[in-house]
Each structure stands twice: as C-alpha cells, then as structure tokens.
C-alpha cells in the first residue's frame, strides 16, 4: 500500500497519560499535515511540515501537543497529560512537492479515547 | 485566514433524486477548491477538485464549478444512489494547507 499510513488506528488512554501517534506519508511527499476531527465536525488544522521544518502551528494546539518530523519522512504527534477533551480522530495528510495547490492525501486516522 | 461554509445537514434524499450541497469560501490568493468524501469508518478521500476560476471538477457523476465571482463551489449530482451516503467536506487549499468546512451528511434512502 502506497498511501498515507497512521499508527495506531485506535488508542484508549487514561487521563493524564502521554500518547504518541505516527504518520508515514506517501513517499516523496514533502508536505505533511496533522488535523483533528471531532464527531460531526470537519478536520481542524493542527500543524504543517515542509520536509523537516514545522512551518505552521494552529493556535488550537496547546503546549501539551508537540509534533516532529526529524528526517523529513515520517512524523510523530505527541500529546502530554491527556485530557478528556483530547478525545478525537487525529488525521495525517501529505501533499506532493512542487505543485502549488495540489490535493492532500489522508490516512485512515488514529482514534484517541481518553477515559 | 481561509474559511469554508457548507450547508448544514443531514440531507436526506430518495434514490435517483438531484443533489446540491452548497459551499462558499473566503481565501487569499488563488486557492484550489476541493470536495472530499468520508464513508462510515473510513478516512477522507478526494472526490473532485478545481484549480482555477470557471474550472469544473467531476468524478463519479458529481460535479462542482469554481465560481470566483460568487466565491462558491457547490456540489451537484443528477441522480444519487444509496452508495453515495456519506459525509461530504468542501475545502479550500493554498500552498500551505487545506481548510475544511464542517461537512454535510448525505443519506440516500431506497
């Protein structure tokens, strides 16, 4: 499969624990995005990487959230001291280099439940 | 920043009915416009796109035309099927990111 891959698909954690999600974009896609989607809502932008550089972070992203893309390939999203309000689907997407306004390709998402 | 407004759902139609889902946007520059579809339990899939004014995107019988003068990108299909039941998201995308609307749930009944 050459699509965007996310791991794990589901995560249940206790409030206060830390969690980390991984995203493997489509090979050679240099732009990578993290979104959060709650029930009945559209995807909300969280952060964006071009290669290894994190170029934009949403104001929605609290200090408990951090994302990395150390070698410009896969990315991780970590949430520290999880809260019940963090329960959501976390989506990763990637886009081709070069073409300005090309579409984003999405992974299946990681569903986080904080209990 | 960019924003997208979609008509609220859910939209319930009988099979073979005509579908319109309205979408308007605000954006700087010359964004591309997208419609994505999300089937139950699945991720977002691109349905169609248009990259400049007056372009028409089409796929699987769905169409949408990039109207710069009205900042709209309404989704249409002439005859819906039960298999079209899903949530549809309109999006606007510049070089940096794609911004989505809240989604419109479509339910098609036999």
PDB file of C-alpha atoms in Angstrom:
ATOM      1  CA  UNK A   1       0.000   0.000   0.000  1.00  0.00           C
ATOM      2  CA  UNK A   2       1.477   3.328  -1.003  1.00  0.00           C
ATOM      3  CA  UNK A   3      -0.991   5.597   0.770  1.00  0.00           C
ATOM      4  CA  UNK A   4      -0.604   7.582   3.969  1.00  0.00           C
ATOM      5  CA  UNK A   5      -0.232   5.227   6.907  1.00  0.00           C
ATOM      6  CA  UNK A   6      -1.090   6.004  10.522  1.00  0.00           C
ATOM      7  CA  UNK A   7      -0.382   4.004  13.622  1.00  0.00           C
ATOM      8  CA  UNK A   8      -2.089   3.045  15.835  1.00  0.00           C
ATOM      9  CA  UNK A   9      -5.603   3.072  14.440  1.00  0.00           C
ATOM     10  CA  UNK A  10      -7.137   3.230  17.882  1.00  0.00           C
ATOM     11  CA  UNK A  11      -5.779   4.302  21.230  1.00  0.00           C
ATOM     12  CA  UNK A  12      -7.512   4.299  24.611  1.00  0.00           C
ATOM     13  CA  UNK A  13      -5.637   6.031  27.384  1.00  0.00           C
ATOM     14  CA  UNK A  14      -6.256   7.230  30.894  1.00  0.00           C
ATOM     15  CA  UNK A  15      -6.433  10.923  31.591  1.00  0.00           C
ATOM     16  CA  UNK A  16      -3.038  12.318  32.391  1.00  0.00           C
ATOM     17  CA  UNK A  17      -1.072   9.788  30.349  1.00  0.00           C
ATOM     18  CA  UNK A  18       1.080  10.697  27.358  1.00  0.00           C
ATOM     19  CA  UNK A  19       0.373   9.299  23.901  1.00  0.00           C
ATOM     20  CA  UNK A  20       2.301   9.330  20.651  1.00  0.00           C
ATOM     21  CA  UNK A  21       0.978   8.755  17.151  1.00  0.00           C
ATOM     22  CA  UNK A  22       2.944   8.055  13.999  1.00  0.00           C
ATOM     23  CA  UNK A  23       2.298   9.043  10.405  1.00  0.00           C
ATOM     24  CA  UNK A  24       4.108   7.750   7.330  1.00  0.00           C
ATOM     25  CA  UNK A  25       3.298   9.968   4.343  1.00  0.00           C
ATOM     26  CA  UNK A  26       3.314   8.956   0.717  1.00  0.00           C
ATOM     27  CA  UNK A  27       6.881   8.548  -0.408  1.00  0.00           C
ATOM     28  CA  UNK A  28       8.386  11.768  -1.790  1.00  0.00           C
ATOM     29  CA  UNK A  29       5.548  13.930  -0.467  1.00  0.00           C
ATOM     30  CA  UNK A  30       7.421  16.707   1.248  1.00  0.00           C
ATOM     31  CA  UNK A  31       4.429  18.401   2.862  1.00  0.00           C
ATOM     32  CA  UNK A  32       2.813  16.736   5.865  1.00  0.00           C
ATOM     33  CA  UNK A  33      -0.164  17.849   7.906  1.00  0.00           C
ATOM     34  CA  UNK A  34      -1.863  16.911  11.150  1.00  0.00           C
ATOM     35  CA  UNK A  35      -5.571  17.550  11.610  1.00  0.00           C
ATOM     36  CA  UNK A  36      -8.017  16.790  14.408  1.00  0.00           C
ATOM     37  CA  UNK A  37     -11.598  15.779  13.739  1.00  0.00           C
ATOM     38  CA  UNK A  38     -14.335  15.526  16.342  1.00  0.00           C
ATOM     39  CA  UNK A  39     -17.753  13.989  15.817  1.00  0.00           C
ATOM     40  CA  UNK A  40     -19.864  15.976  13.415  1.00  0.00           C
ATOM     41  CA  UNK A  41     -17.115  18.428  12.565  1.00  0.00           C
ATOM     42  CA  UNK A  42     -14.706  18.933   9.721  1.00  0.00           C
ATOM     43  CA  UNK A  43     -10.984  18.372  10.089  1.00  0.00           C
ATOM     44  CA  UNK A  44      -9.295  21.163  12.043  1.00  0.00           C
ATOM     45  CA  UNK A  45      -5.761  22.054  11.063  1.00  0.00           C
ATOM     46  CA  UNK A  46      -3.166  21.465  13.784  1.00  0.00           C
ATOM     47  CA  UNK A  47       0.267  21.750  12.206  1.00  0.00           C
ATOM     48  CA  UNK A  48       2.193  21.563   8.943  1.00  0.00           C
ATOM     49  CA  UNK A  49       5.678  20.422   7.927  1.00  0.00           C
ATOM     50  CA  UNK A  50       7.590  21.044   4.761  1.00  0.00           C
ATOM     51  CA  UNK A  51      10.350  18.464   4.802  1.00  0.00           C
ATOM     52  CA  UNK A  52      11.620  18.516   8.385  1.00  0.00           C
ATOM     53  CA  UNK A  53      10.661  22.126   9.083  1.00  0.00           C
ATOM     54  CA  UNK A  54       7.493  22.810  11.076  1.00  0.00           C
ATOM     55  CA  UNK A  55       6.174  25.872   9.277  1.00  0.00           C
ATOM     56  CA  UNK A  56       2.848  26.492  10.938  1.00  0.00           C
ATOM     57  CA  UNK A  57       1.072  25.596  14.171  1.00  0.00           C
ATOM     58  CA  UNK A  58      -2.553  26.308  14.888  1.00  0.00           C
ATOM     59  CA  UNK A  59      -3.454  28.407  17.888  1.00  0.00           C
ATOM     60  CA  UNK A  60      -5.654  25.452  18.803  1.00  0.00           C
ATOM     61  CA  UNK A  61      -2.506  23.487  19.562  1.00  0.00           C
ATOM     62  CA  UNK A  62      -1.791  23.788  23.267  1.00  0.00           C
ATOM     63  CA  UNK A  63       1.627  23.387  24.821  1.00  0.00           C
ATOM     64  CA  UNK A  64       0.754  19.770  25.600  1.00  0.00           C
ATOM     65  CA  UNK A  65       0.908  18.950  21.891  1.00  0.00           C
ATOM     66  CA  UNK A  66       4.168  18.548  20.014  1.00  0.00           C
ATOM     67  CA  UNK A  67       4.924  17.234  16.557  1.00  0.00           C
ATOM     68  CA  UNK A  68       8.169  16.272  14.897  1.00  0.00           C
ATOM     69  CA  UNK A  69       9.388  15.173  11.521  1.00  0.00           C
ATOM     70  CA  UNK A  70      13.085  14.679  12.175  1.00  0.00           C
ATOM     71  CA  UNK A  71      14.239  13.366   8.825  1.00  0.00           C
ATOM     72  CA  UNK A  72      11.553  14.803   6.623  1.00  0.00           C
ATOM     73  CA  UNK A  73       9.867  11.418   6.228  1.00  0.00           C
ATOM     74  CA  UNK A  74       7.582  10.067   8.972  1.00  0.00           C
ATOM     75  CA  UNK A  75       6.121  12.313  11.641  1.00  0.00           C
ATOM     76  CA  UNK A  76       5.036  11.855  15.237  1.00  0.00           C
ATOM     77  CA  UNK A  77       2.397  13.727  17.209  1.00  0.00           C
ATOM     78  CA  UNK A  78       2.684  13.568  20.981  1.00  0.00           C
ATOM     79  CA  UNK A  79       0.052  14.652  23.471  1.00  0.00           C
ATOM     80  CA  UNK A  80       1.225  15.030  27.038  1.00  0.00           C
ATOM     81  CA  UNK A  81      -1.015  14.843  30.104  1.00  0.00           C
ATOM     82  CA  UNK A  82      -4.047  13.890  28.040  1.00  0.00           C
ATOM     83  CA  UNK A  83      -7.455  15.339  28.879  1.00  0.00           C
ATOM     84  CA  UNK A  84     -10.901  14.064  28.011  1.00  0.00           C
ATOM     85  CA  UNK A  85     -11.273  16.928  25.550  1.00  0.00           C
ATOM     86  CA  UNK A  86      -8.420  15.474  23.531  1.00  0.00           C
ATOM     87  CA  UNK A  87     -10.642  12.561  22.503  1.00  0.00           C
ATOM     88  CA  UNK A  88     -10.908  12.834  18.725  1.00  0.00           C
ATOM     89  CA  UNK A  89      -9.754  11.382  15.433  1.00  0.00           C
ATOM     90  CA  UNK A  90      -6.244  12.559  14.546  1.00  0.00           C
ATOM     91  CA  UNK A  91      -5.677  12.669  10.817  1.00  0.00           C
ATOM     92  CA  UNK A  92      -2.443  12.904   8.900  1.00  0.00           C
ATOM     93  CA  UNK A  93      -2.221  14.059   5.298  1.00  0.00           C
ATOM     94  CA  UNK A  94       0.532  14.635   2.774  1.00  0.00           C
ATOM     95  CA  UNK A  95       0.931  16.592  -0.463  1.00  0.00           C
ATOM     96  CA  UNK A  96       3.284  16.432  -3.407  1.00  0.00           C
ATOM     97  CA  UNK A  97       6.194  18.820  -3.756  1.00  0.00           C
ATOM     98  CA  UNK A  98       6.313  21.407  -6.469  1.00  0.00           C
ATOM     99  CA  UNK A  99       2.651  21.721  -7.393  1.00  0.00           C
ATOM    100  CA  UNK A 100       1.238  24.687  -5.579  1.00  0.00           C
ATOM    101  CA  UNK A 101      -2.337  23.751  -4.837  1.00  0.00           C
ATOM    102  CA  UNK A 102      -2.466  20.013  -5.213  1.00  0.00           C
ATOM    103  CA  UNK A 103      -4.803  17.910  -3.133  1.00  0.00           C
ATOM    104  CA  UNK A 104      -3.971  16.387   0.233  1.00  0.00           C
ATOM    105  CA  UNK A 105      -3.968  12.606   0.653  1.00  0.00           C
ATOM    106  CA  UNK A 106      -5.277  11.443   4.016  1.00  0.00           C
ATOM    107  CA  UNK A 107      -4.532   8.465   6.186  1.00  0.00           C
ATOM    108  CA  UNK A 108      -7.212   6.449   7.983  1.00  0.00           C
ATOM    109  CA  UNK A 109      -6.613   8.346  11.187  1.00  0.00           C
ATOM    110  CA  UNK A 110      -5.897   7.462  14.804  1.00  0.00           C
ATOM    111  CA  UNK A 111      -8.943   7.490  17.047  1.00  0.00           C
ATOM    112  CA  UNK A 112      -7.999   8.593  20.557  1.00  0.00           C
ATOM    113  CA  UNK A 113     -10.279   7.982  23.513  1.00  0.00           C
ATOM    114  CA  UNK A 114      -9.276   9.472  26.842  1.00  0.00           C
ATOM    115  CA  UNK A 115     -11.059   7.890  29.800  1.00  0.00           C
TER     116      UNK A 115
ATOM    117  CA  UNK B   1      -7.340  33.130   7.347  1.00  0.00           C
ATOM    118  CA  UNK B   2      -9.213  30.959   4.899  1.00  0.00           C
ATOM    119  CA  UNK B   3     -12.676  29.696   5.793  1.00  0.00           C
ATOM    120  CA  UNK B   4     -15.339  27.471   4.274  1.00  0.00           C
ATOM    121  CA  UNK B   5     -19.076  27.481   4.896  1.00  0.00           C
ATOM    122  CA  UNK B   6     -21.178  24.474   3.940  1.00  0.00           C
ATOM    123  CA  UNK B   7     -24.896  23.931   4.131  1.00  0.00           C
ATOM    124  CA  UNK B   8     -25.849  22.097   7.241  1.00  0.00           C
ATOM    125  CA  UNK B   9     -27.090  18.560   7.103  1.00  0.00           C
ATOM    126  CA  UNK B  10     -28.202  15.997   7.320  1.00  0.00           C
ATOM    127  CA  UNK B  11     -29.584  15.895   3.811  1.00  0.00           C
ATOM    128  CA  UNK B  12     -31.969  13.027   3.161  1.00  0.00           C
ATOM    129  CA  UNK B  13     -32.866  12.164  -0.417  1.00  0.00           C
ATOM    130  CA  UNK B  14     -34.590   9.351  -2.203  1.00  0.00           C
ATOM    131  CA  UNK B  15     -32.581   7.325  -4.678  1.00  0.00           C
ATOM    132  CA  UNK B  16     -32.309   8.997  -8.113  1.00  0.00           C
ATOM    133  CA  UNK B  17     -33.050  12.458  -6.678  1.00  0.00           C
ATOM    134  CA  UNK B  18     -30.966  15.514  -7.602  1.00  0.00           C
ATOM    135  CA  UNK B  19     -28.336  16.602  -5.107  1.00  0.00           C
ATOM    136  CA  UNK B  20     -26.946  20.047  -4.355  1.00  0.00           C
ATOM    137  CA  UNK B  21     -24.656  20.782  -1.436  1.00  0.00           C
ATOM    138  CA  UNK B  22     -23.759  24.439  -1.152  1.00  0.00           C
ATOM    139  CA  UNK B  23     -20.262  25.612  -0.344  1.00  0.00           C
ATOM    140  CA  UNK B  24     -18.861  29.140  -0.142  1.00  0.00           C
ATOM    141  CA  UNK B  25     -15.352  30.149   0.807  1.00  0.00           C
ATOM    142  CA  UNK B  26     -13.123  33.044   1.750  1.00  0.00           C
ATOM    143  CA  UNK B  27      -9.462  32.829   0.839  1.00  0.00           C
ATOM    144  CA  UNK B  28      -6.490  34.923  -0.115  1.00  0.00           C
ATOM    145  CA  UNK B  29      -4.701  34.469  -3.387  1.00  0.00           C
ATOM    146  CA  UNK B  30      -5.765  31.824  -5.871  1.00  0.00           C
ATOM    147  CA  UNK B  31      -6.641  28.674  -3.949  1.00  0.00           C
ATOM    148  CA  UNK B  32      -7.691  25.338  -5.321  1.00  0.00           C
ATOM    149  CA  UNK B  33     -11.088  24.052  -4.251  1.00  0.00           C
ATOM    150  CA  UNK B  34     -11.856  20.502  -3.236  1.00  0.00           C
ATOM    151  CA  UNK B  35     -14.659  18.176  -2.314  1.00  0.00           C
ATOM    152  CA  UNK B  36     -13.728  15.251  -0.110  1.00  0.00           C
ATOM    153  CA  UNK B  37     -15.964  12.356   0.889  1.00  0.00           C
ATOM    154  CA  UNK B  38     -15.848  10.314   4.075  1.00  0.00           C
ATOM    155  CA  UNK B  39     -17.658   6.993   4.140  1.00  0.00           C
ATOM    156  CA  UNK B  40     -18.517   5.472   7.535  1.00  0.00           C
ATOM    157  CA  UNK B  41     -15.410   4.203   9.300  1.00  0.00           C
ATOM    158  CA  UNK B  42     -13.065   5.427   6.595  1.00  0.00           C
ATOM    159  CA  UNK B  43     -10.674   8.301   6.001  1.00  0.00           C
ATOM    160  CA  UNK B  44     -11.199  11.309   3.759  1.00  0.00           C
ATOM    161  CA  UNK B  45     -10.957  10.663   0.041  1.00  0.00           C
ATOM    162  CA  UNK B  46     -10.699  13.288  -2.642  1.00  0.00           C
ATOM    163  CA  UNK B  47     -13.882  13.353  -4.701  1.00  0.00           C
ATOM    164  CA  UNK B  48     -13.059  16.173  -7.122  1.00  0.00           C
ATOM    165  CA  UNK B  49     -11.117  19.391  -7.394  1.00  0.00           C
ATOM    166  CA  UNK B  50     -10.810  22.592  -9.412  1.00  0.00           C
ATOM    167  CA  UNK B  51      -7.674  24.681  -9.543  1.00  0.00           C
ATOM    168  CA  UNK B  52      -8.794  27.951 -11.146  1.00  0.00           C
ATOM    169  CA  UNK B  53     -11.846  30.077 -11.797  1.00  0.00           C
ATOM    170  CA  UNK B  54     -14.504  28.529 -14.061  1.00  0.00           C
ATOM    171  CA  UNK B  55     -12.895  25.087 -13.858  1.00  0.00           C
ATOM    172  CA  UNK B  56     -15.345  22.248 -13.409  1.00  0.00           C
ATOM    173  CA  UNK B  57     -14.288  19.264 -11.362  1.00  0.00           C
ATOM    174  CA  UNK B  58     -16.108  15.992 -11.895  1.00  0.00           C
ATOM    175  CA  UNK B  59     -15.939  12.408 -10.680  1.00  0.00           C
ATOM    176  CA  UNK B  60     -18.388   9.526 -10.217  1.00  0.00           C
ATOM    177  CA  UNK B  61     -21.266  11.654 -11.546  1.00  0.00           C
ATOM    178  CA  UNK B  62     -20.547  14.500  -9.115  1.00  0.00           C
ATOM    179  CA  UNK B  63     -19.674  17.968 -10.429  1.00  0.00           C
ATOM    180  CA  UNK B  64     -18.682  21.325  -8.988  1.00  0.00           C
ATOM    181  CA  UNK B  65     -17.690  24.575 -10.723  1.00  0.00           C
ATOM    182  CA  UNK B  66     -15.205  27.090  -9.297  1.00  0.00           C
ATOM    183  CA  UNK B  67     -17.126  30.376  -9.217  1.00  0.00           C
ATOM    184  CA  UNK B  68     -14.769  33.156  -8.240  1.00  0.00           C
ATOM    185  CA  UNK B  69     -17.382  35.903  -8.584  1.00  0.00           C
ATOM    186  CA  UNK B  70     -19.655  34.269  -6.008  1.00  0.00           C
ATOM    187  CA  UNK B  71     -16.833  32.505  -4.097  1.00  0.00           C
ATOM    188  CA  UNK B  72     -18.736  29.250  -4.362  1.00  0.00           C
ATOM    189  CA  UNK B  73     -18.086  25.629  -5.226  1.00  0.00           C
ATOM    190  CA  UNK B  74     -21.433  23.867  -4.976  1.00  0.00           C
ATOM    191  CA  UNK B  75     -21.507  20.089  -5.320  1.00  0.00           C
ATOM    192  CA  UNK B  76     -24.146  18.542  -7.605  1.00  0.00           C
ATOM    193  CA  UNK B  77     -25.180  15.120  -8.778  1.00  0.00           C
ATOM    194  CA  UNK B  78     -28.060  14.396 -11.087  1.00  0.00           C
ATOM    195  CA  UNK B  79     -29.156  11.071  -9.645  1.00  0.00           C
ATOM    196  CA  UNK B  80     -27.934   9.900  -6.244  1.00  0.00           C
ATOM    197  CA  UNK B  81     -27.564   6.285  -5.205  1.00  0.00           C
ATOM    198  CA  UNK B  82     -27.732   4.629  -1.800  1.00  0.00           C
ATOM    199  CA  UNK B  83     -23.968   4.093  -2.063  1.00  0.00           C
ATOM    200  CA  UNK B  84     -23.465   7.885  -2.091  1.00  0.00           C
ATOM    201  CA  UNK B  85     -24.493   8.059   1.569  1.00  0.00           C
ATOM    202  CA  UNK B  86     -21.518   9.641   3.305  1.00  0.00           C
ATOM    203  CA  UNK B  87     -20.251  12.922   4.724  1.00  0.00           C
ATOM    204  CA  UNK B  88     -19.043  15.473   2.190  1.00  0.00           C
ATOM    205  CA  UNK B  89     -16.446  18.139   3.017  1.00  0.00           C
ATOM    206  CA  UNK B  90     -15.706  21.229   0.985  1.00  0.00           C
ATOM    207  CA  UNK B  91     -12.154  22.565   1.233  1.00  0.00           C
ATOM    208  CA  UNK B  92     -10.012  25.424   0.026  1.00  0.00           C
ATOM    209  CA  UNK B  93      -6.292  24.941  -0.362  1.00  0.00           C
ATOM    210  CA  UNK B  94      -3.408  27.254  -0.971  1.00  0.00           C
ATOM    211  CA  UNK B  95       0.217  26.205  -0.870  1.00  0.00           C
ATOM    212  CA  UNK B  96       0.263  25.992   2.893  1.00  0.00           C
ATOM    213  CA  UNK B  97      -2.799  23.995   3.979  1.00  0.00           C
ATOM    214  CA  UNK B  98      -6.301  22.870   3.129  1.00  0.00           C
ATOM    215  CA  UNK B  99      -9.105  24.396   5.194  1.00  0.00           C
ATOM    216  CA  UNK B 100     -12.337  22.424   5.505  1.00  0.00           C
ATOM    217  CA  UNK B 101     -15.959  23.110   6.171  1.00  0.00           C
ATOM    218  CA  UNK B 102     -17.883  21.302   8.875  1.00  0.00           C
ATOM    219  CA  UNK B 103     -19.208  18.657   6.497  1.00  0.00           C
ATOM    220  CA  UNK B 104     -22.640  17.749   5.174  1.00  0.00           C
ATOM    221  CA  UNK B 105     -24.037  14.327   5.881  1.00  0.00           C
ATOM    222  CA  UNK B 106     -25.969  12.803   2.997  1.00  0.00           C
ATOM    223  CA  UNK B 107     -28.352   9.928   3.498  1.00  0.00           C
ATOM    224  CA  UNK B 108     -29.914   8.343   0.430  1.00  0.00           C
ATOM    225  CA  UNK B 109     -32.888   6.082   1.010  1.00  0.00           C
ATOM    226  CA  UNK B 110     -34.079   3.430  -1.437  1.00  0.00           C
TER     227      UNK B 110
END
